[in-house]
Amino acid sequence: MKTIWIAIAAISFTAAIAGAAETTKADRARLDQIQKSLSADVPRVLCLDENFTTGAQPTREAYAKAAATGFHAVLSLRTASEGIDLARERAQVESNKMRYFNIPVNGASPRVEQADEFLRLTRDKSNHPMLINCASANRVGAFMMILRVVDQGWSEDKALDEAIKIGLSSDGLKKFAKEYIATHPPKRP
C-alpha cells in the first residue's frame, strides 16, 4: 500500500510540474504575441516577462497598442537634448490612460540617483506591465541589468547577457552598471 501512495505522489508531483511548464509556455506565447503586435512600432522590442517590455523609441501608435494590451506605464530614459518632445510624448502616453515617467539619462554620464529612481519606479507593481525605452535600448539594457541583479538576484553574467540582447553596447554603460551592482548588495531569491 505504501508503494502505491509513493507512486501516486510521484505522479501528482510530475503532473504539477508539467502543468507549471504549460502555464509558462502559455505565458511566453502571450508575451510573444504582445511583442509581435508592438514590433512595427517599437524598434528592438523585447517582452522580457509579465512586468517589463523594453525597446528603442516607440512611435505614437505604439502607446495605443501598449495600452490595449494592458500596459500601465511607460518609462523613458531619453533626454530633451536628444531632439524628442518629452511633453508631447507624455501627452501621448497619458491620452492612452497610462502613467508616464522620464528619467533623463545621459548615456555618457549616468548617475547613481538615476539608477535609484529607476529601481523605485520598477519596484512599484502598480506600474506593471511597463514599457521601458530610450533611443536605441542601450541605456535600457544597462538599467535592466542593474534591476535583474540588485532586485531579482540574477547573476551578473546572466543579467549582462540579457542586457546585450536588449541593446546594451556601450562600454561606459556596462561599467556603470557593474559599479552600481558592486556597491548595492543584490537581493537573493
PDB file of C-alpha atoms in Angstrom:
ATOM      1  CA  MET A   1       0.000   0.000   0.000  1.00  0.00           C
ATOM      2  CA  LYS A   2       2.875   2.344   0.856  1.00  0.00           C
ATOM      3  CA  THR A   3       4.322   1.774  -2.640  1.00  0.00           C
ATOM      4  CA  ILE A   4       1.024   2.798  -4.234  1.00  0.00           C
ATOM      5  CA  TRP A   5       0.924   6.066  -2.263  1.00  0.00           C
ATOM      6  CA  ILE A   6       4.506   6.844  -3.239  1.00  0.00           C
ATOM      7  CA  ALA A   7       3.651   6.176  -6.887  1.00  0.00           C
ATOM      8  CA  ILE A   8       0.549   8.408  -6.659  1.00  0.00           C
ATOM      9  CA  ALA A   9       2.594  11.172  -5.018  1.00  0.00           C
ATOM     10  CA  ALA A  10       5.241  10.907  -7.743  1.00  0.00           C
ATOM     11  CA  ILE A  11       2.615  11.069 -10.494  1.00  0.00           C
ATOM     12  CA  SER A  12       0.935  14.077  -8.817  1.00  0.00           C
ATOM     13  CA  PHE A  13       4.273  15.864  -8.492  1.00  0.00           C
ATOM     14  CA  THR A  14       5.122  15.165 -12.142  1.00  0.00           C
ATOM     15  CA  ALA A  15       1.694  16.426 -13.235  1.00  0.00           C
ATOM     16  CA  ALA A  16       2.132  19.595 -11.172  1.00  0.00           C
ATOM     17  CA  ILE A  17       5.496  20.267 -12.790  1.00  0.00           C
ATOM     18  CA  ALA A  18       4.081  19.603 -16.259  1.00  0.00           C
ATOM     19  CA  GLY A  19       1.173  21.960 -15.502  1.00  0.00           C
ATOM     20  CA  ALA A  20       3.599  24.672 -14.423  1.00  0.00           C
ATOM     21  CA  ALA A  21       5.578  24.210 -17.647  1.00  0.00           C
ATOM     22  CA  GLU A  22       2.384  24.535 -19.693  1.00  0.00           C
ATOM     23  CA  THR A  23       1.489  27.741 -17.847  1.00  0.00           C
ATOM     24  CA  THR A  24       4.956  29.067 -18.565  1.00  0.00           C
ATOM     25  CA  LYS A  25       4.585  28.139 -22.231  1.00  0.00           C
ATOM     26  CA  ALA A  26       1.181  29.836 -22.352  1.00  0.00           C
ATOM     27  CA  ASP A  27       2.587  32.958 -20.700  1.00  0.00           C
ATOM     28  CA  ARG A  28       5.520  33.002 -23.122  1.00  0.00           C
ATOM     29  CA  ALA A  29       3.149  32.601 -26.064  1.00  0.00           C
ATOM     30  CA  ARG A  30       1.105  35.574 -24.830  1.00  0.00           C
ATOM     31  CA  LEU A  31       4.244  37.675 -24.366  1.00  0.00           C
ATOM     32  CA  ASP A  32       5.428  36.707 -27.844  1.00  0.00           C
ATOM     33  CA  GLN A  33       2.076  37.841 -29.237  1.00  0.00           C
ATOM     34  CA  ILE A  34       2.363  41.213 -27.463  1.00  0.00           C
ATOM     35  CA  GLN A  35       5.933  41.568 -28.713  1.00  0.00           C
ATOM     36  CA  LYS A  36       4.812  40.824 -32.262  1.00  0.00           C
ATOM     37  CA  SER A  37       1.993  43.390 -32.031  1.00  0.00           C
ATOM     38  CA  LEU A  38       4.466  46.077 -30.904  1.00  0.00           C
ATOM     39  CA  SER A  39       7.351  45.157 -33.226  1.00  0.00           C
ATOM     40  CA  ALA A  40       6.393  47.541 -36.050  1.00  0.00           C
ATOM     41  CA  ASP A  41       6.158  50.473 -33.626  1.00  0.00           C
ATOM     42  CA  VAL A  42       8.913  49.789 -31.086  1.00  0.00           C
ATOM     43  CA  PRO A  43      12.354  49.029 -32.547  1.00  0.00           C
ATOM     44  CA  ARG A  44      14.264  46.294 -30.650  1.00  0.00           C
ATOM     45  CA  VAL A  45      11.136  45.427 -28.657  1.00  0.00           C
ATOM     46  CA  LEU A  46      11.518  42.555 -26.194  1.00  0.00           C
ATOM     47  CA  CYS A  47       8.773  41.335 -23.858  1.00  0.00           C
ATOM     48  CA  LEU A  48      11.077  40.119 -21.114  1.00  0.00           C
ATOM     49  CA  ASP A  49       8.397  38.923 -18.724  1.00  0.00           C
ATOM     50  CA  GLU A  50       4.947  39.818 -17.387  1.00  0.00           C
ATOM     51  CA  ASN A  51       6.274  43.069 -15.897  1.00  0.00           C
ATOM     52  CA  PHE A  52       8.766  44.551 -18.344  1.00  0.00           C
ATOM     53  CA  THR A  53       8.944  45.165 -22.069  1.00  0.00           C
ATOM     54  CA  THR A  54      11.924  47.052 -23.447  1.00  0.00           C
ATOM     55  CA  GLY A  55      12.826  48.761 -26.676  1.00  0.00           C
ATOM     56  CA  ALA A  56      14.079  51.773 -28.552  1.00  0.00           C
ATOM     57  CA  GLN A  57      11.950  54.875 -29.198  1.00  0.00           C
ATOM     58  CA  PRO A  58       8.284  53.920 -29.716  1.00  0.00           C
ATOM     59  CA  THR A  59       6.078  55.540 -32.335  1.00  0.00           C
ATOM     60  CA  ARG A  60       2.886  57.352 -31.323  1.00  0.00           C
ATOM     61  CA  GLU A  61       0.914  54.285 -32.416  1.00  0.00           C
ATOM     62  CA  ALA A  62       2.859  52.084 -30.013  1.00  0.00           C
ATOM     63  CA  TYR A  63       1.289  53.751 -26.989  1.00  0.00           C
ATOM     64  CA  ALA A  64      -2.265  52.893 -28.086  1.00  0.00           C
ATOM     65  CA  LYS A  65      -1.205  49.289 -28.759  1.00  0.00           C
ATOM     66  CA  ALA A  66       0.566  49.058 -25.402  1.00  0.00           C
ATOM     67  CA  ALA A  67      -2.498  50.387 -23.585  1.00  0.00           C
ATOM     68  CA  ALA A  68      -4.768  47.983 -25.470  1.00  0.00           C
ATOM     69  CA  THR A  69      -2.650  45.027 -24.336  1.00  0.00           C
ATOM     70  CA  GLY A  70      -2.765  46.084 -20.687  1.00  0.00           C
ATOM     71  CA  PHE A  71       0.336  48.183 -20.075  1.00  0.00           C
ATOM     72  CA  HIS A  72       0.062  50.559 -17.125  1.00  0.00           C
ATOM     73  CA  ALA A  73       3.156  52.733 -17.577  1.00  0.00           C
ATOM     74  CA  VAL A  74       5.861  53.956 -19.929  1.00  0.00           C
ATOM     75  CA  LEU A  75       9.341  54.836 -18.653  1.00  0.00           C
ATOM     76  CA  SER A  76      11.598  56.812 -20.985  1.00  0.00           C
ATOM     77  CA  LEU A  77      15.320  57.240 -20.334  1.00  0.00           C
ATOM     78  CA  ARG A  78      15.668  59.882 -23.061  1.00  0.00           C
ATOM     79  CA  THR A  79      16.800  63.470 -22.576  1.00  0.00           C
ATOM     80  CA  ALA A  80      15.256  66.572 -24.111  1.00  0.00           C
ATOM     81  CA  SER A  81      18.618  67.310 -25.739  1.00  0.00           C
ATOM     82  CA  GLU A  82      18.117  64.256 -27.984  1.00  0.00           C
ATOM     83  CA  GLY A  83      15.552  66.172 -30.007  1.00  0.00           C
ATOM     84  CA  ILE A  84      12.479  64.420 -28.638  1.00  0.00           C
ATOM     85  CA  ASP A  85       9.499  66.415 -27.412  1.00  0.00           C
ATOM     86  CA  LEU A  86       9.077  64.841 -23.987  1.00  0.00           C
ATOM     87  CA  ALA A  87       5.933  66.880 -23.233  1.00  0.00           C
ATOM     88  CA  ARG A  88       4.289  65.553 -26.391  1.00  0.00           C
ATOM     89  CA  GLU A  89       5.379  62.023 -25.551  1.00  0.00           C
ATOM     90  CA  ARG A  90       3.896  62.402 -22.046  1.00  0.00           C
ATOM     91  CA  ALA A  91       0.606  63.626 -23.548  1.00  0.00           C
ATOM     92  CA  GLN A  92       0.514  60.703 -25.995  1.00  0.00           C
ATOM     93  CA  VAL A  93       1.085  58.180 -23.220  1.00  0.00           C
ATOM     94  CA  GLU A  94      -1.360  59.786 -20.805  1.00  0.00           C
ATOM     95  CA  SER A  95      -4.040  60.122 -23.500  1.00  0.00           C
ATOM     96  CA  ASN A  96      -3.916  56.315 -23.617  1.00  0.00           C
ATOM     97  CA  LYS A  97      -4.578  56.135 -19.858  1.00  0.00           C
ATOM     98  CA  MET A  98      -1.070  55.034 -18.904  1.00  0.00           C
ATOM     99  CA  ARG A  99       1.367  56.658 -16.480  1.00  0.00           C
ATOM    100  CA  TYR A 100       4.430  58.356 -17.957  1.00  0.00           C
ATOM    101  CA  PHE A 101       7.820  58.624 -16.305  1.00  0.00           C
ATOM    102  CA  ASN A 102      11.009  60.172 -17.613  1.00  0.00           C
ATOM    103  CA  ILE A 103      14.470  59.734 -16.160  1.00  0.00           C
ATOM    104  CA  PRO A 104      16.694  61.809 -18.471  1.00  0.00           C
ATOM    105  CA  VAL A 105      19.843  59.658 -18.574  1.00  0.00           C
ATOM    106  CA  ASN A 106      22.859  60.948 -20.464  1.00  0.00           C
ATOM    107  CA  GLY A 107      24.395  57.736 -21.789  1.00  0.00           C
ATOM    108  CA  ALA A 108      27.909  59.143 -21.384  1.00  0.00           C
ATOM    109  CA  SER A 109      27.372  60.054 -17.729  1.00  0.00           C
ATOM    110  CA  PRO A 110      24.593  58.112 -15.998  1.00  0.00           C
ATOM    111  CA  ARG A 111      24.186  58.864 -12.295  1.00  0.00           C
ATOM    112  CA  VAL A 112      23.597  56.633  -9.294  1.00  0.00           C
ATOM    113  CA  GLU A 113      20.489  58.665  -8.361  1.00  0.00           C
ATOM    114  CA  GLN A 114      19.022  57.827 -11.771  1.00  0.00           C
ATOM    115  CA  ALA A 115      19.507  54.104 -11.212  1.00  0.00           C
ATOM    116  CA  ASP A 116      17.951  54.504  -7.752  1.00  0.00           C
ATOM    117  CA  GLU A 117      14.918  56.231  -9.310  1.00  0.00           C
ATOM    118  CA  PHE A 118      14.696  53.527 -11.996  1.00  0.00           C
ATOM    119  CA  LEU A 119      14.570  50.846  -9.306  1.00  0.00           C
ATOM    120  CA  ARG A 120      11.971  52.795  -7.318  1.00  0.00           C
ATOM    121  CA  LEU A 121       9.674  53.068 -10.355  1.00  0.00           C
ATOM    122  CA  THR A 122      10.157  49.477 -11.487  1.00  0.00           C
ATOM    123  CA  ARG A 123       9.532  48.138  -7.964  1.00  0.00           C
ATOM    124  CA  ASP A 124       6.097  49.774  -7.908  1.00  0.00           C
ATOM    125  CA  LYS A 125       3.815  46.969  -9.041  1.00  0.00           C
ATOM    126  CA  SER A 126       1.068  49.450  -9.967  1.00  0.00           C
ATOM    127  CA  ASN A 127       3.321  50.415 -12.905  1.00  0.00           C
ATOM    128  CA  HIS A 128       3.368  46.840 -14.257  1.00  0.00           C
ATOM    129  CA  PRO A 129       3.381  45.937 -17.023  1.00  0.00           C
ATOM    130  CA  MET A 130       5.759  48.708 -18.025  1.00  0.00           C
ATOM    131  CA  LEU A 131       7.272  49.665 -21.388  1.00  0.00           C
ATOM    132  CA  ILE A 132      10.830  50.939 -20.867  1.00  0.00           C
ATOM    133  CA  ASN A 133      12.617  52.731 -23.690  1.00  0.00           C
ATOM    134  CA  CYS A 134      15.404  55.032 -24.808  1.00  0.00           C
ATOM    135  CA  ALA A 135      16.692  55.949 -28.270  1.00  0.00           C
ATOM    136  CA  SER A 136      18.406  52.624 -29.031  1.00  0.00           C
ATOM    137  CA  ALA A 137      17.764  50.437 -25.929  1.00  0.00           C
ATOM    138  CA  ASN A 138      21.433  50.842 -24.894  1.00  0.00           C
ATOM    139  CA  ARG A 139      20.602  52.687 -21.642  1.00  0.00           C
ATOM    140  CA  VAL A 140      17.606  50.431 -21.064  1.00  0.00           C
ATOM    141  CA  GLY A 141      19.907  47.398 -21.211  1.00  0.00           C
ATOM    142  CA  ALA A 142      22.244  48.834 -18.573  1.00  0.00           C
ATOM    143  CA  PHE A 143      19.434  49.772 -16.214  1.00  0.00           C
ATOM    144  CA  MET A 144      17.674  46.419 -16.649  1.00  0.00           C
ATOM    145  CA  MET A 145      20.972  44.699 -15.826  1.00  0.00           C
ATOM    146  CA  ILE A 146      21.014  46.607 -12.538  1.00  0.00           C
ATOM    147  CA  LEU A 147      17.398  45.665 -11.793  1.00  0.00           C
ATOM    148  CA  ARG A 148      17.939  41.984 -12.555  1.00  0.00           C
ATOM    149  CA  VAL A 149      20.962  41.678 -10.242  1.00  0.00           C
ATOM    150  CA  VAL A 150      20.087  44.079  -7.416  1.00  0.00           C
ATOM    151  CA  ASP A 151      16.340  43.439  -7.173  1.00  0.00           C
ATOM    152  CA  GLN A 152      15.891  39.971  -8.618  1.00  0.00           C
ATOM    153  CA  GLY A 153      19.080  38.223  -7.545  1.00  0.00           C
ATOM    154  CA  TRP A 154      20.259  37.247 -11.025  1.00  0.00           C
ATOM    155  CA  SER A 155      23.940  36.539 -11.602  1.00  0.00           C
ATOM    156  CA  GLU A 156      25.808  39.396 -13.205  1.00  0.00           C
ATOM    157  CA  ASP A 157      26.663  37.220 -16.226  1.00  0.00           C
ATOM    158  CA  LYS A 158      23.035  36.235 -16.834  1.00  0.00           C
ATOM    159  CA  ALA A 159      21.892  39.859 -16.467  1.00  0.00           C
ATOM    160  CA  LEU A 160      24.635  41.058 -18.831  1.00  0.00           C
ATOM    161  CA  ASP A 161      23.597  38.509 -21.465  1.00  0.00           C
ATOM    162  CA  GLU A 162      20.021  39.782 -21.307  1.00  0.00           C
ATOM    163  CA  ALA A 163      21.189  43.426 -21.310  1.00  0.00           C
ATOM    164  CA  ILE A 164      23.118  42.833 -24.536  1.00  0.00           C
ATOM    165  CA  LYS A 165      20.011  41.254 -26.110  1.00  0.00           C
ATOM    166  CA  ILE A 166      18.034  44.320 -25.036  1.00  0.00           C
ATOM    167  CA  GLY A 167      20.537  46.660 -26.693  1.00  0.00           C
ATOM    168  CA  LEU A 168      23.420  47.369 -24.299  1.00  0.00           C
ATOM    169  CA  SER A 169      26.531  48.067 -26.361  1.00  0.00           C
ATOM    170  CA  SER A 170      28.359  50.911 -24.610  1.00  0.00           C
ATOM    171  CA  ASP A 171      31.399  50.006 -22.529  1.00  0.00           C
ATOM    172  CA  GLY A 172      30.742  53.072 -20.366  1.00  0.00           C
ATOM    173  CA  LEU A 173      27.203  51.952 -19.554  1.00  0.00           C
ATOM    174  CA  LYS A 174      28.399  48.387 -18.859  1.00  0.00           C
ATOM    175  CA  LYS A 175      30.979  49.822 -16.461  1.00  0.00           C
ATOM    176  CA  PHE A 176      28.332  51.991 -14.776  1.00  0.00           C
ATOM    177  CA  ALA A 177      26.002  49.012 -14.307  1.00  0.00           C
ATOM    178  CA  LYS A 178      28.791  46.836 -12.886  1.00  0.00           C
ATOM    179  CA  GLU A 179      29.919  49.597 -10.496  1.00  0.00           C
ATOM    180  CA  TYR A 180      26.359  50.181  -9.309  1.00  0.00           C
ATOM    181  CA  ILE A 181      25.883  46.453  -8.732  1.00  0.00           C
ATOM    182  CA  ALA A 182      29.189  46.259  -6.825  1.00  0.00           C
ATOM    183  CA  THR A 183      28.072  48.982  -4.398  1.00  0.00           C
ATOM    184  CA  HIS A 184      24.451  47.848  -3.935  1.00  0.00           C
ATOM    185  CA  PRO A 185      24.049  44.418  -2.374  1.00  0.00           C
ATOM    186  CA  PRO A 186      21.796  42.231  -4.509  1.00  0.00           C
ATOM    187  CA  LYS A 187      18.675  40.632  -3.117  1.00  0.00           C
ATOM    188  CA  ARG A 188      18.824  36.868  -3.049  1.00  0.00           C
ATOM    189  CA  PRO A 189      15.866  34.839  -4.318  1.00  0.00           C
TER     190      PRO A 189
END
